[in-house]
Coordinates of N, CA and C and ligand atoms in Angstrom, one line a residue:
X1 N -81.6 99.3 -5.3 CA -81.4 98.4 -6.4 C -81.5 99.2 -7.7
X2 N -81.9 100.4 -7.7 CA -82.3 101.0 -8.9 C -81.0 101.2 -9.9
X3 N -81.3 100.8 -11.1 CA -80.4 100.8 -11.9 C -80.3 102.3 -12.9
X4 N -79.5 103.1 -12.3 CA -79.5 104.5 -12.9 C -78.5 104.4 -14.2
X5 N -78.6 105.3 -15.2 CA -77.8 105.2 -16.3 C -76.4 105.3 -16.0
X6 N -76.1 106.4 -15.3 CA -74.6 106.8 -14.8 C -74.4 106.5 -13.3
X7 N -74.0 105.6 -13.0 CA -73.6 105.5 -11.6 C -72.3 105.2 -11.4
X8 N -71.7 105.6 -10.2 CA -70.3 105.4 -9.9 C -70.3 104.2 -8.9
X9 N -69.8 103.1 -9.5 CA -69.4 102.0 -8.6 C -68.0 101.6 -8.9
X10 N -67.4 100.7 -7.9 CA -66.1 100.2 -8.1 C -65.7 99.6 -9.5
X11 N -66.7 98.7 -9.8 CA -66.5 98.0 -11.1 C -66.6 99.0 -12.3
X12 N -67.5 100.0 -12.3 CA -67.6 101.0 -13.4 C -66.1 101.8 -13.4
X13 N -65.6 101.9 -12.3 CA -64.3 102.6 -12.3 C -63.1 102.0 -12.9
X14 N -63.2 100.5 -12.7 CA -62.3 99.8 -13.3 C -62.4 99.7 -14.7
X15 N -63.5 99.4 -15.1 CA -63.9 99.4 -16.6 C -63.6 100.8 -17.4
X16 N -63.8 102.0 -16.7 CA -63.3 103.2 -17.3 C -61.9 103.3 -17.3
X17 N -61.2 102.8 -16.5 CA -59.7 102.8 -16.5 C -59.2 102.0 -17.6
X18 N -59.6 100.9 -17.5 CA -59.2 99.8 -18.7 C -59.7 100.4 -20.0
X19 N -60.8 101.1 -20.2 CA -61.1 101.6 -21.5 C -60.1 102.6 -22.0
X20 N -59.8 103.5 -21.0 CA -58.8 104.6 -21.3 C -57.4 103.8 -21.7
X21 N -57.0 102.7 -21.2 CA -55.8 102.2 -21.4 C -55.9 101.5 -22.9
X22 N -56.9 100.9 -23.0 CA -57.0 100.1 -24.2 C -57.1 101.1 -25.4
X23 N -57.6 102.4 -25.2 CA -57.6 103.5 -26.1 C -56.1 103.8 -26.6
X24 N -55.1 103.7 -25.6 CA -53.9 104.1 -25.7 C -53.1 103.1 -26.7
X25 N -53.3 101.7 -26.4 CA -52.6 100.6 -26.9 C -53.3 100.4 -28.4
X26 N -54.5 100.8 -28.4 CA -55.2 100.7 -29.6 C -55.1 101.8 -30.7
X27 N -54.2 102.9 -30.4 CA -53.9 104.1 -31.2 C -53.7 103.7 -32.6
X28 N -54.3 104.4 -33.5 CA -54.5 104.2 -35.0 C -55.1 102.8 -35.2
X29 N -56.0 102.4 -34.4 CA -56.6 101.0 -34.9 C -55.9 99.7 -34.9
X30 N -54.7 100.0 -34.4 CA -53.7 98.9 -34.3 C -52.8 98.6 -32.9
X31 N -52.5 97.4 -32.4 CA -51.9 97.3 -31.2 C -50.4 98.1 -31.1
X32 N -50.3 99.4 -31.2 CA -49.0 99.8 -31.5 C -48.6 100.8 -30.3
X33 N -49.5 101.4 -29.8 CA -49.3 102.5 -28.7 C -48.0 102.3 -27.7
X34 N -47.6 103.2 -27.1 CA -46.5 102.9 -26.1 C -47.0 103.2 -24.7
X35 N -47.3 102.2 -24.0 CA -48.1 102.4 -22.8 C -47.1 102.8 -21.6
X36 N -47.7 103.8 -20.8 CA -46.7 104.2 -20.0 C -47.1 103.4 -18.4
X37 N -45.9 103.1 -17.9 CA -46.0 102.1 -16.8 C -47.0 102.7 -15.6
X38 N -46.8 103.9 -15.4 CA -47.8 104.7 -14.3 C -49.0 104.6 -14.5
X39 N -49.7 104.7 -16.0 CA -51.1 104.6 -16.3 C -51.6 103.2 -16.1
X40 N -50.6 102.2 -16.5 CA -50.9 101.0 -16.4 C -51.1 100.5 -14.8
X41 N -50.2 100.9 -14.1 CA -50.2 100.7 -12.6 C -51.4 101.2 -12.0
X42 N -51.9 102.4 -12.5 CA -53.0 103.1 -11.8 C -54.3 102.3 -12.1
X43 N -54.5 101.9 -13.4 CA -55.7 100.9 -13.6 C -55.6 99.6 -13.1
X44 N -54.5 99.1 -12.8 CA -54.3 97.8 -12.2 C -54.6 97.9 -10.7
X45 N -54.4 99.1 -9.9 CA -54.5 99.3 -8.6 C -56.0 99.3 -8.3
X46 N -56.8 99.8 -9.3 CA -58.1 99.9 -9.1 C -58.7 98.7 -8.8
X47 N -58.2 97.6 -9.5 CA -58.8 96.0 -9.5 C -58.8 95.8 -8.1
X48 N -57.9 96.4 -7.2 CA -57.8 95.7 -5.9 C -59.0 95.9 -5.2
X49 N -60.1 96.7 -5.4 CA -61.3 96.8 -4.7 C -62.1 95.3 -4.9
X50 N -61.8 94.7 -5.9 CA -62.4 93.4 -6.0 C -62.0 92.5 -4.9
X51 N -60.8 92.6 -4.5 CA -60.3 91.7 -3.4 C -61.0 91.8 -2.0
X52 N -61.6 93.1 -1.9 CA -62.4 93.3 -0.5 C -63.6 92.5 -0.6
X53 N -63.9 92.1 -1.8 CA -65.1 91.1 -2.0 C -64.9 89.8 -1.8
X54 N -63.8 89.1 -1.8 CA -63.4 87.9 -1.7 C -63.2 87.3 -0.5
X55 N -63.0 87.9 0.7 CA -63.0 87.3 2.1 C -61.4 87.3 2.3
X56 N -61.3 86.9 3.5 CA -59.9 86.8 4.3 C -59.2 85.7 3.5
X57 N -59.7 84.5 3.0 CA -59.0 83.6 2.4 C -58.0 84.1 1.0
X58 N -58.5 85.1 0.6 CA -57.8 85.5 -0.6 C -56.8 86.8 -0.1
X59 N -56.5 87.1 1.1 CA -55.8 88.1 1.6 C -54.5 87.9 1.0
X60 N -53.9 86.7 0.9 CA -52.6 86.6 0.4 C -52.6 87.0 -1.2
X61 N -53.7 86.8 -1.7 CA -53.7 87.0 -3.3 C -53.7 88.6 -3.3
X62 N -54.2 89.3 -2.5 CA -54.2 90.7 -2.6 C -53.0 91.3 -2.1
X63 N -52.2 90.8 -1.1 CA -51.0 91.4 -0.8 C -49.9 91.0 -2.0
X64 N -50.0 89.8 -2.7 CA -49.2 89.4 -3.7 C -49.4 90.5 -4.8
X65 N -50.6 90.5 -5.3 CA -51.0 91.4 -6.5 C -50.5 93.0 -6.2
X66 N -51.0 93.3 -5.1 CA -50.7 94.7 -4.8 C -49.2 95.1 -4.6
X67 N -48.4 94.1 -4.0 CA -47.0 94.6 -4.1 C -46.2 94.5 -5.2
X68 N -46.7 93.7 -6.2 CA -46.3 93.8 -7.6 C -46.6 95.1 -8.2
X69 N -47.9 95.5 -8.2 CA -48.2 96.9 -8.7 C -47.6 98.0 -8.1
X70 N -47.4 98.1 -6.9 CA -46.8 99.1 -6.2 C -45.3 99.2 -6.5
X71 N -44.8 97.9 -6.5 CA -43.4 98.0 -6.9 C -43.1 98.5 -8.6
X72 N -44.0 98.0 -9.2 CA -43.9 98.6 -10.7 C -44.1 100.2 -10.8
X73 N -45.1 100.5 -9.8 CA -45.4 102.0 -9.9 C -44.2 102.8 -9.5
X74 N -43.4 102.2 -8.5 CA -42.2 103.0 -8.0 C -41.2 103.0 -9.1
X75 N -41.1 102.0 -9.9 CA -40.2 101.9 -10.9 C -40.7 102.8 -12.1
X76 N -41.9 103.2 -12.2 CA -42.2 103.9 -13.3 C -41.6 105.3 -13.6
X77 N -41.3 105.9 -12.4 CA -40.5 107.1 -12.5 C -39.2 107.0 -13.3
X78 N -38.4 105.9 -13.3 CA -37.2 105.6 -13.9 C -37.6 105.1 -15.4
X79 N -38.4 104.2 -15.4 CA -38.4 103.4 -16.8 C -39.5 104.0 -17.8
X80 N -40.3 104.7 -17.1 CA -41.4 105.5 -18.1 C -42.5 104.6 -18.9
X81 N -42.0 103.6 -19.7 CA -42.8 102.8 -20.2 C -42.7 101.3 -20.1
X82 N -43.6 100.6 -20.3 CA -43.5 99.0 -20.4 C -42.5 98.5 -21.4
X83 N -42.2 99.1 -22.5 CA -41.3 98.8 -23.4 C -39.8 99.0 -22.9
X84 N -39.7 100.2 -22.2 CA -38.5 100.3 -21.5 C -38.0 99.4 -20.4
X85 N -39.1 99.3 -19.7 CA -38.7 98.2 -18.4 C -38.3 96.9 -19.1
X86 N -39.0 96.5 -20.1 CA -38.7 95.3 -20.7 C -37.1 95.2 -21.4
X87 N -36.9 96.3 -22.0 CA -35.6 96.6 -22.6 C -34.4 96.4 -21.7
X88 N -34.8 97.1 -20.4 CA -33.9 97.1 -19.3 C -33.6 95.6 -18.7
X89 N -34.6 94.7 -18.5 CA -34.5 93.4 -18.2 C -33.8 92.4 -19.3
X90 N -34.1 92.8 -20.5 CA -33.5 92.0 -21.7 C -32.0 92.3 -21.8
X91 N -31.6 93.5 -21.5 CA -30.2 93.9 -21.3 C -29.4 93.4 -20.3
X92 N -30.1 93.1 -19.2 CA -29.6 92.5 -18.0 C -29.7 91.1 -17.8
X93 N -30.5 90.5 -18.8 CA -30.7 89.2 -18.5 C -31.4 88.7 -17.4
X94 N -32.4 89.6 -17.1 CA -33.2 89.5 -15.9 C -34.8 89.3 -16.0
X95 N -35.1 89.0 -17.5 CA -36.5 88.8 -17.7 C -37.3 88.0 -16.8
X96 N -36.9 86.8 -16.6 CA -37.7 85.9 -15.6 C -37.3 85.8 -14.1
X97 N -36.2 86.8 -13.9 CA -35.6 86.7 -12.4 C -36.6 87.2 -11.6
X98 N -36.7 86.4 -10.3 CA -37.7 86.8 -9.4 C -37.5 88.3 -9.0
X99 N -38.6 89.0 -8.9 CA -38.8 90.6 -8.7 C -38.4 91.4 -9.7
X100 N -38.0 91.0 -11.0 CA -37.6 91.7 -11.9 C -38.9 92.4 -12.5
X101 N -38.8 93.6 -13.3 CA -40.1 94.3 -13.8 C -40.7 93.4 -14.7
X102 N -40.0 92.7 -15.4 CA -40.6 92.0 -16.7 C -41.4 90.8 -16.1
X103 N -41.0 90.4 -14.8 CA -41.6 89.3 -14.4 C -43.0 89.9 -13.6
X104 N -42.7 91.0 -13.0 CA -43.9 91.4 -12.3 C -44.8 91.9 -13.4
X105 N -44.5 92.5 -14.4 CA -45.6 92.8 -15.5 C -46.3 91.5 -15.8
X106 N -45.5 90.5 -16.3 CA -46.0 89.4 -16.6 C -47.2 88.7 -15.4
X107 N -46.7 88.8 -14.4 CA -47.6 88.2 -13.3 C -48.9 89.2 -13.2
X108 N -48.6 90.5 -13.3 CA -50.0 91.5 -13.1 C -50.8 91.2 -14.3
X109 N -50.3 90.9 -15.6 CA -51.1 90.7 -16.7 C -51.8 89.3 -16.5
X110 N -51.2 88.4 -15.9 CA -51.9 87.4 -15.6 C -53.1 87.5 -14.5
X111 N -53.1 88.2 -13.6 CA -54.0 88.7 -12.7 C -55.2 89.3 -13.4
X112 N -54.9 90.1 -14.5 CA -56.0 90.7 -15.3 C -56.7 89.8 -16.0
X113 N -56.0 88.7 -16.8 CA -56.4 87.8 -17.5 C -57.4 86.8 -16.5
X114 N -57.1 86.7 -15.3 CA -57.9 85.9 -14.4 C -59.2 86.7 -14.2
X115 N -59.0 88.0 -13.8 CA -60.3 88.8 -13.8 C -61.5 88.6 -15.0
X116 N -60.7 88.9 -16.2 CA -61.7 88.9 -17.4 C -62.2 87.6 -17.6
X117 N -61.5 86.6 -17.5 CA -62.0 85.2 -17.6 C -63.0 84.9 -16.6
X118 N -62.7 85.3 -15.4 CA -63.7 85.1 -14.3 C -65.2 85.8 -14.5
X119 N -65.0 87.0 -15.2 CA -66.1 87.9 -15.7 C -66.8 87.1 -16.7
X120 N -66.1 86.6 -17.7 CA -66.7 85.8 -18.9 C -67.4 84.5 -18.3
X121 N -66.9 83.9 -17.4 CA -67.6 82.8 -16.7 C -68.8 83.2 -15.9
X122 N -68.6 84.5 -15.2 CA -69.7 84.8 -14.6 C -71.1 85.1 -15.3
X123 N -70.6 85.8 -16.6 CA -71.7 86.1 -17.4 C -72.2 85.0 -18.3
X124 N -71.6 83.8 -18.4 CA -72.1 82.5 -19.0 C -72.8 81.6 -18.4
X125 N -73.0 81.8 -17.0 CA -73.8 80.9 -16.3 C -74.4 81.7 -15.1
X126 N -75.6 81.4 -14.6 CA -76.2 81.9 -13.6 C -75.9 81.1 -12.2
X127 N -74.9 80.2 -12.1 CA -74.7 79.5 -11.1 C -74.5 80.4 -9.7
X128 N -75.3 80.1 -8.6 CA -75.3 80.9 -7.4 C -74.2 80.8 -6.8
X129 N -73.3 79.7 -7.0 CA -71.9 79.7 -6.4 C -70.8 80.2 -7.4
X130 N -69.8 80.8 -6.9 CA -68.8 81.4 -7.8 C -67.6 80.3 -8.0
X131 N -67.7 79.3 -7.1 CA -66.6 78.4 -7.2 C -66.2 77.9 -8.5
X132 N -67.2 77.3 -9.3 CA -66.7 76.8 -10.7 C -66.2 78.1 -11.7
X133 N -66.8 79.1 -11.6 CA -66.4 80.1 -12.4 C -64.9 80.6 -11.9
X134 N -64.8 80.7 -10.7 CA -63.4 81.1 -10.2 C -62.3 80.0 -10.5
X135 N -62.7 78.9 -10.2 CA -61.8 77.7 -10.2 C -61.2 77.7 -11.6
X136 N -62.4 77.7 -12.6 CA -62.0 77.5 -14.1 C -61.1 78.6 -14.6
X137 N -61.4 80.0 -14.1 CA -60.8 81.0 -14.6 C -59.2 80.9 -14.0
X138 N -59.1 80.5 -12.7 CA -57.8 80.6 -12.3 C -56.9 79.1 -12.9
X139 N -57.6 78.1 -13.2 CA -57.0 77.1 -13.9 C -56.4 77.3 -15.3
X140 N -57.1 78.4 -15.9 CA -56.9 78.7 -17.3 C -55.8 79.8 -17.4
X141 N -55.9 80.6 -16.3 CA -54.9 81.9 -16.6 C -53.6 82.0 -15.7
X142 N -53.9 81.3 -14.4 CA -52.6 81.4 -13.4 C -52.1 80.3 -12.9
X143 N -53.0 79.2 -12.7 CA -52.6 78.0 -12.0 C -51.2 77.4 -12.9
X144 N -51.1 77.3 -14.2 CA -50.1 76.7 -15.0 C -48.8 77.4 -14.4
X145 N -48.7 78.7 -14.0 CA -47.5 79.2 -13.7 C -47.2 79.3 -12.2
X146 N -48.2 78.9 -11.5 CA -48.0 79.0 -9.9 C -47.6 77.6 -9.4
X147 N -46.9 77.6 -8.1 CA -46.3 76.3 -7.5 C -47.4 75.5 -7.0
X148 N -47.1 74.4 -6.6 CA -48.1 73.6 -6.0 C -48.6 74.2 -4.7
X149 N -47.9 74.8 -3.8 CA -48.4 75.2 -2.7 C -49.3 76.3 -2.9
X150 N -49.1 77.1 -3.9 CA -50.1 78.3 -4.1 C -51.3 77.7 -4.7
X151 N -51.2 76.8 -5.6 CA -52.5 76.2 -6.2 C -53.2 75.5 -5.2
X152 N -52.6 74.8 -4.2 CA -53.3 74.1 -3.3 C -54.1 75.2 -2.2
X153 N -53.4 76.3 -1.9 CA -53.8 77.5 -1.1 C -55.1 78.1 -1.7
X154 N -55.0 78.3 -3.1 CA -56.0 78.7 -3.9 C -57.3 77.8 -3.9
X155 N -57.1 76.5 -4.1 CA -58.4 75.7 -4.2 C -58.9 75.5 -2.8
X156 N -58.2 75.7 -1.8 CA -58.8 75.6 -0.4 C -59.6 77.1 -0.1
X157 N -59.0 77.9 -0.7 CA -59.8 79.4 -0.6 C -61.1 79.4 -1.4
X158 N -61.3 78.6 -2.4 CA -62.5 78.6 -3.2 C -63.6 78.3 -2.7
X159 N -63.5 77.5 -1.3 CA -64.6 77.1 -0.7 C -65.2 78.5 0.2
X160 N -64.5 79.4 0.4 CA -64.8 80.5 1.0 C -65.3 81.8 0.3
X161 N -65.4 81.6 -1.0 CA -65.7 82.6 -1.8 C -67.1 83.1 -1.3
X162 N -67.4 84.3 -1.7 CA -68.9 84.7 -1.5 C -69.7 84.2 -2.7
X163 N -71.1 84.1 -2.6 CA -71.9 83.7 -3.5 C -72.2 84.7 -4.6
X164 N -72.9 84.4 -5.6 CA -73.1 85.3 -6.5 C -73.8 86.7 -6.1
X165 N -74.9 86.4 -5.5 CA -75.5 87.4 -4.8 C -74.7 88.4 -3.9
X166 N -74.0 87.7 -3.1 CA -73.1 88.5 -2.2 C -72.3 89.2 -3.1
X167 N -71.6 88.8 -3.9 CA -70.5 89.5 -4.8 C -71.3 90.7 -5.3
X168 N -72.4 90.7 -5.9 CA -73.2 91.7 -6.6 C -73.4 92.8 -5.6
X169 N -73.9 92.3 -4.3 CA -74.0 93.2 -3.2 C -73.0 94.0 -2.9
X170 N -71.9 93.1 -2.7 CA -70.6 94.0 -2.2 C -70.2 95.0 -3.3
X171 N -70.6 94.5 -4.6 CA -70.1 95.5 -5.7 C -71.1 96.5 -5.9
X172 N -72.3 96.5 -5.2 CA -73.1 97.6 -5.4 C -73.7 97.4 -7.0
X173 N -73.9 96.2 -7.3 CA -74.3 96.1 -8.8 C -75.6 95.2 -8.7
X174 N -76.3 95.1 -9.9 CA -77.3 94.1 -9.9 C -77.0 93.3 -11.2
X175 N -77.6 92.3 -11.6 CA -77.3 91.3 -12.5 C -77.0 92.2 -13.9
X176 N -78.0 93.2 -14.2 CA -78.0 93.9 -15.4 C -76.7 94.9 -15.5
X177 N -76.5 95.6 -14.2 CA -75.3 96.6 -14.2 C -74.0 95.9 -14.1
X178 N -73.9 94.7 -13.6 CA -72.8 94.0 -13.5 C -72.4 93.4 -14.9
X179 N -73.5 93.0 -15.6 CA -73.3 92.3 -16.9 C -72.7 93.6 -17.9
X180 N -73.2 94.9 -17.8 CA -72.7 95.9 -18.6 C -71.1 96.3 -18.2
X181 N -71.0 96.2 -17.1 CA -69.5 96.6 -16.5 C -68.6 95.6 -16.8
X182 N -69.0 94.4 -16.5 CA -68.1 93.3 -16.7 C -67.8 93.1 -18.2
X183 N -68.8 93.4 -19.1 CA -68.5 93.3 -20.6 C -67.6 94.3 -20.9
X184 N -67.7 95.5 -20.6 CA -66.8 96.7 -20.8 C -65.3 96.2 -20.3
X185 N -65.1 95.7 -19.3 CA -63.9 95.3 -18.8 C -63.3 94.4 -19.7
X186 N -64.1 93.2 -20.0 CA -63.4 92.0 -20.8 C -63.1 92.8 -22.2
X187 N -64.0 93.5 -22.7 CA -63.6 94.0 -24.0 C -62.2 95.0 -23.9
X188 N -62.1 95.9 -23.1 CA -61.0 96.8 -22.9 C -59.8 95.9 -22.5
X189 N -59.9 94.9 -21.6 CA -58.5 94.3 -21.3 C -58.1 93.4 -22.4
X190 N -58.7 92.9 -23.2 CA -58.2 92.0 -24.4 C -57.2 92.7 -25.1
X191 N -57.2 93.9 -25.7 CA -56.1 94.5 -26.3 C -55.0 94.7 -25.4
X192 N -55.3 95.0 -24.2 CA -54.1 95.4 -23.1 C -53.2 94.1 -23.1
X193 N -53.9 92.9 -22.7 CA -53.3 91.6 -22.5 C -52.6 91.4 -23.9
X194 N -53.2 91.5 -25.0 CA -52.4 91.2 -26.1 C -51.1 92.0 -26.5
X195 N -51.1 93.4 -26.0 CA -50.3 94.4 -26.2 C -49.1 93.8 -25.2
X196 N -49.3 93.4 -24.1 CA -48.2 92.9 -23.1 C -47.8 91.7 -23.4
X197 N -48.5 90.7 -24.1 CA -47.9 89.6 -24.7 C -46.9 90.0 -25.8
X198 N -47.3 90.7 -26.7 CA -46.4 91.2 -27.7 C -45.1 91.8 -27.4
X199 N -45.1 92.5 -26.2 CA -43.8 93.0 -25.7 C -42.7 91.9 -25.6
X200 N -43.4 90.7 -25.1 CA -42.4 89.6 -24.8 C -42.2 88.8 -26.2
X201 N -43.1 88.4 -26.9 CA -43.1 87.7 -28.2 C -42.1 88.5 -29.0
X202 N -42.3 89.9 -29.2 CA -41.5 90.6 -30.3 C -40.1 90.6 -29.8
X203 N -39.7 90.0 -28.6 CA -38.2 90.1 -28.2 C -38.0 88.7 -28.1
X204 N -38.8 87.8 -28.8 CA -38.5 86.3 -28.7 C -38.3 85.7 -27.2
X205 N -39.3 86.3 -26.5 CA -39.3 85.9 -25.2 C -40.7 84.9 -25.2
X206 N -40.5 83.7 -24.7 CA -41.7 82.7 -24.7 C -42.6 83.1 -23.6
X207 N -43.8 82.6 -23.7 CA -44.8 83.0 -22.6 C -45.3 81.9 -21.7
X208 N -44.3 80.8 -21.7 CA -44.8 79.7 -20.9 C -44.3 79.7 -19.4
X209 N -44.3 80.9 -18.8 CA -43.8 81.0 -17.5 C -44.7 82.1 -16.7
Ligands
1PZ301 C1 -64.8 86.2 -6.9 C2 -63.4 86.2 -7.5 C3 -62.6 85.0 -7.2 C4 -61.5 85.0 -7.9 C5 -60.5 83.9 -7.1 C6 -59.3 84.0 -7.7 C7 -58.2 83.9 -6.7 C8 -56.9 83.8 -7.2 C9 -55.7 83.9 -6.2 C10 -54.2 83.8 -6.7 C11 -53.2 83.8 -5.8 C12 -51.8 83.9 -6.1 C13 -50.9 84.0 -4.9 C14 -49.5 83.9 -5.2 C15 -48.9 83.9 -6.4 C16 -47.5 84.0 -6.7 O1 -46.9 82.8 -6.5 C17 -47.4 84.4 -8.2 C18 -45.9 84.3 -8.6 O2 -45.2 85.4 -8.3 P1 -43.7 85.4 -8.5 O3 -42.8 84.1 -8.2 O4 -43.4 85.8 -9.9 O5 -43.1 86.5 -7.6 N1 -47.8 85.7 -8.2 C19 -48.7 86.1 -9.1 O6 -49.1 85.5 -10.1 C20 -49.1 87.6 -8.8 C21 -50.7 87.8 -9.2 C22 -51.6 87.0 -8.3 C23 -52.9 86.9 -8.6 C24 -54.0 88.2 -8.6 C25 -55.3 87.8 -8.7 C26 -56.2 88.9 -8.9 C27 -57.6 88.7 -9.2 C28 -58.4 88.7 -8.1 C29 -59.6 89.1 -8.5 C30 -60.7 89.6 -7.8

């Protein structure tokens, strides 16, 4: 449990990847960059290491999330950037259509927001159970857009979450190192979330779905 200055852990890899992405969208100090779909998907796939810590109850969440990321990644050779993916769906009137690129990007963005919010909750309390932190993050970021059946399955799964200490152990972090890496992720993901939201709002697409 020695806290060396530069260690390689799953959480530090996720934080690094999101810092790189946020540097792209923050180009010139403003949220203006043109993010490519492949870099976005590569960073988002790293997040899947966290699923390994959640246990079997969230296997369906992992399958859901990973299938969307890999389908977006497959589309990245054709569409190149998030902007172009959105343009395609706007032109075809498929922005909200099940399985469309714009819908998958929106869902992956909600997943990233869920993690950032969970980390915020984790850092703001030392509750040995993760149930409150995870439930409130889910309620805020994803539940409003999920069906009743999914919300019910998620709330049942909350009883099977690891404890705070088990999570730290599985991530190979301690309180101090997790604090540092989670903060980096929270800070880096905010402009990415903002950037993705602007892709929709700048095209007069609402965010209530
Ligand atoms: C210790 C960490 C605890 C975190 C616990 C949070 C678990 C949340 C589980 C969410 C399950 C979602 C299952 C299926 C959802 C689908 O209905 C939707 C809509 O899909 P569509 O109809 O558009 O095709 N899919 C999504 O919203 C995709 C994203 C899923 C959420 C990813 C969670 C990522 C975070 C986990 C963190 C470790």
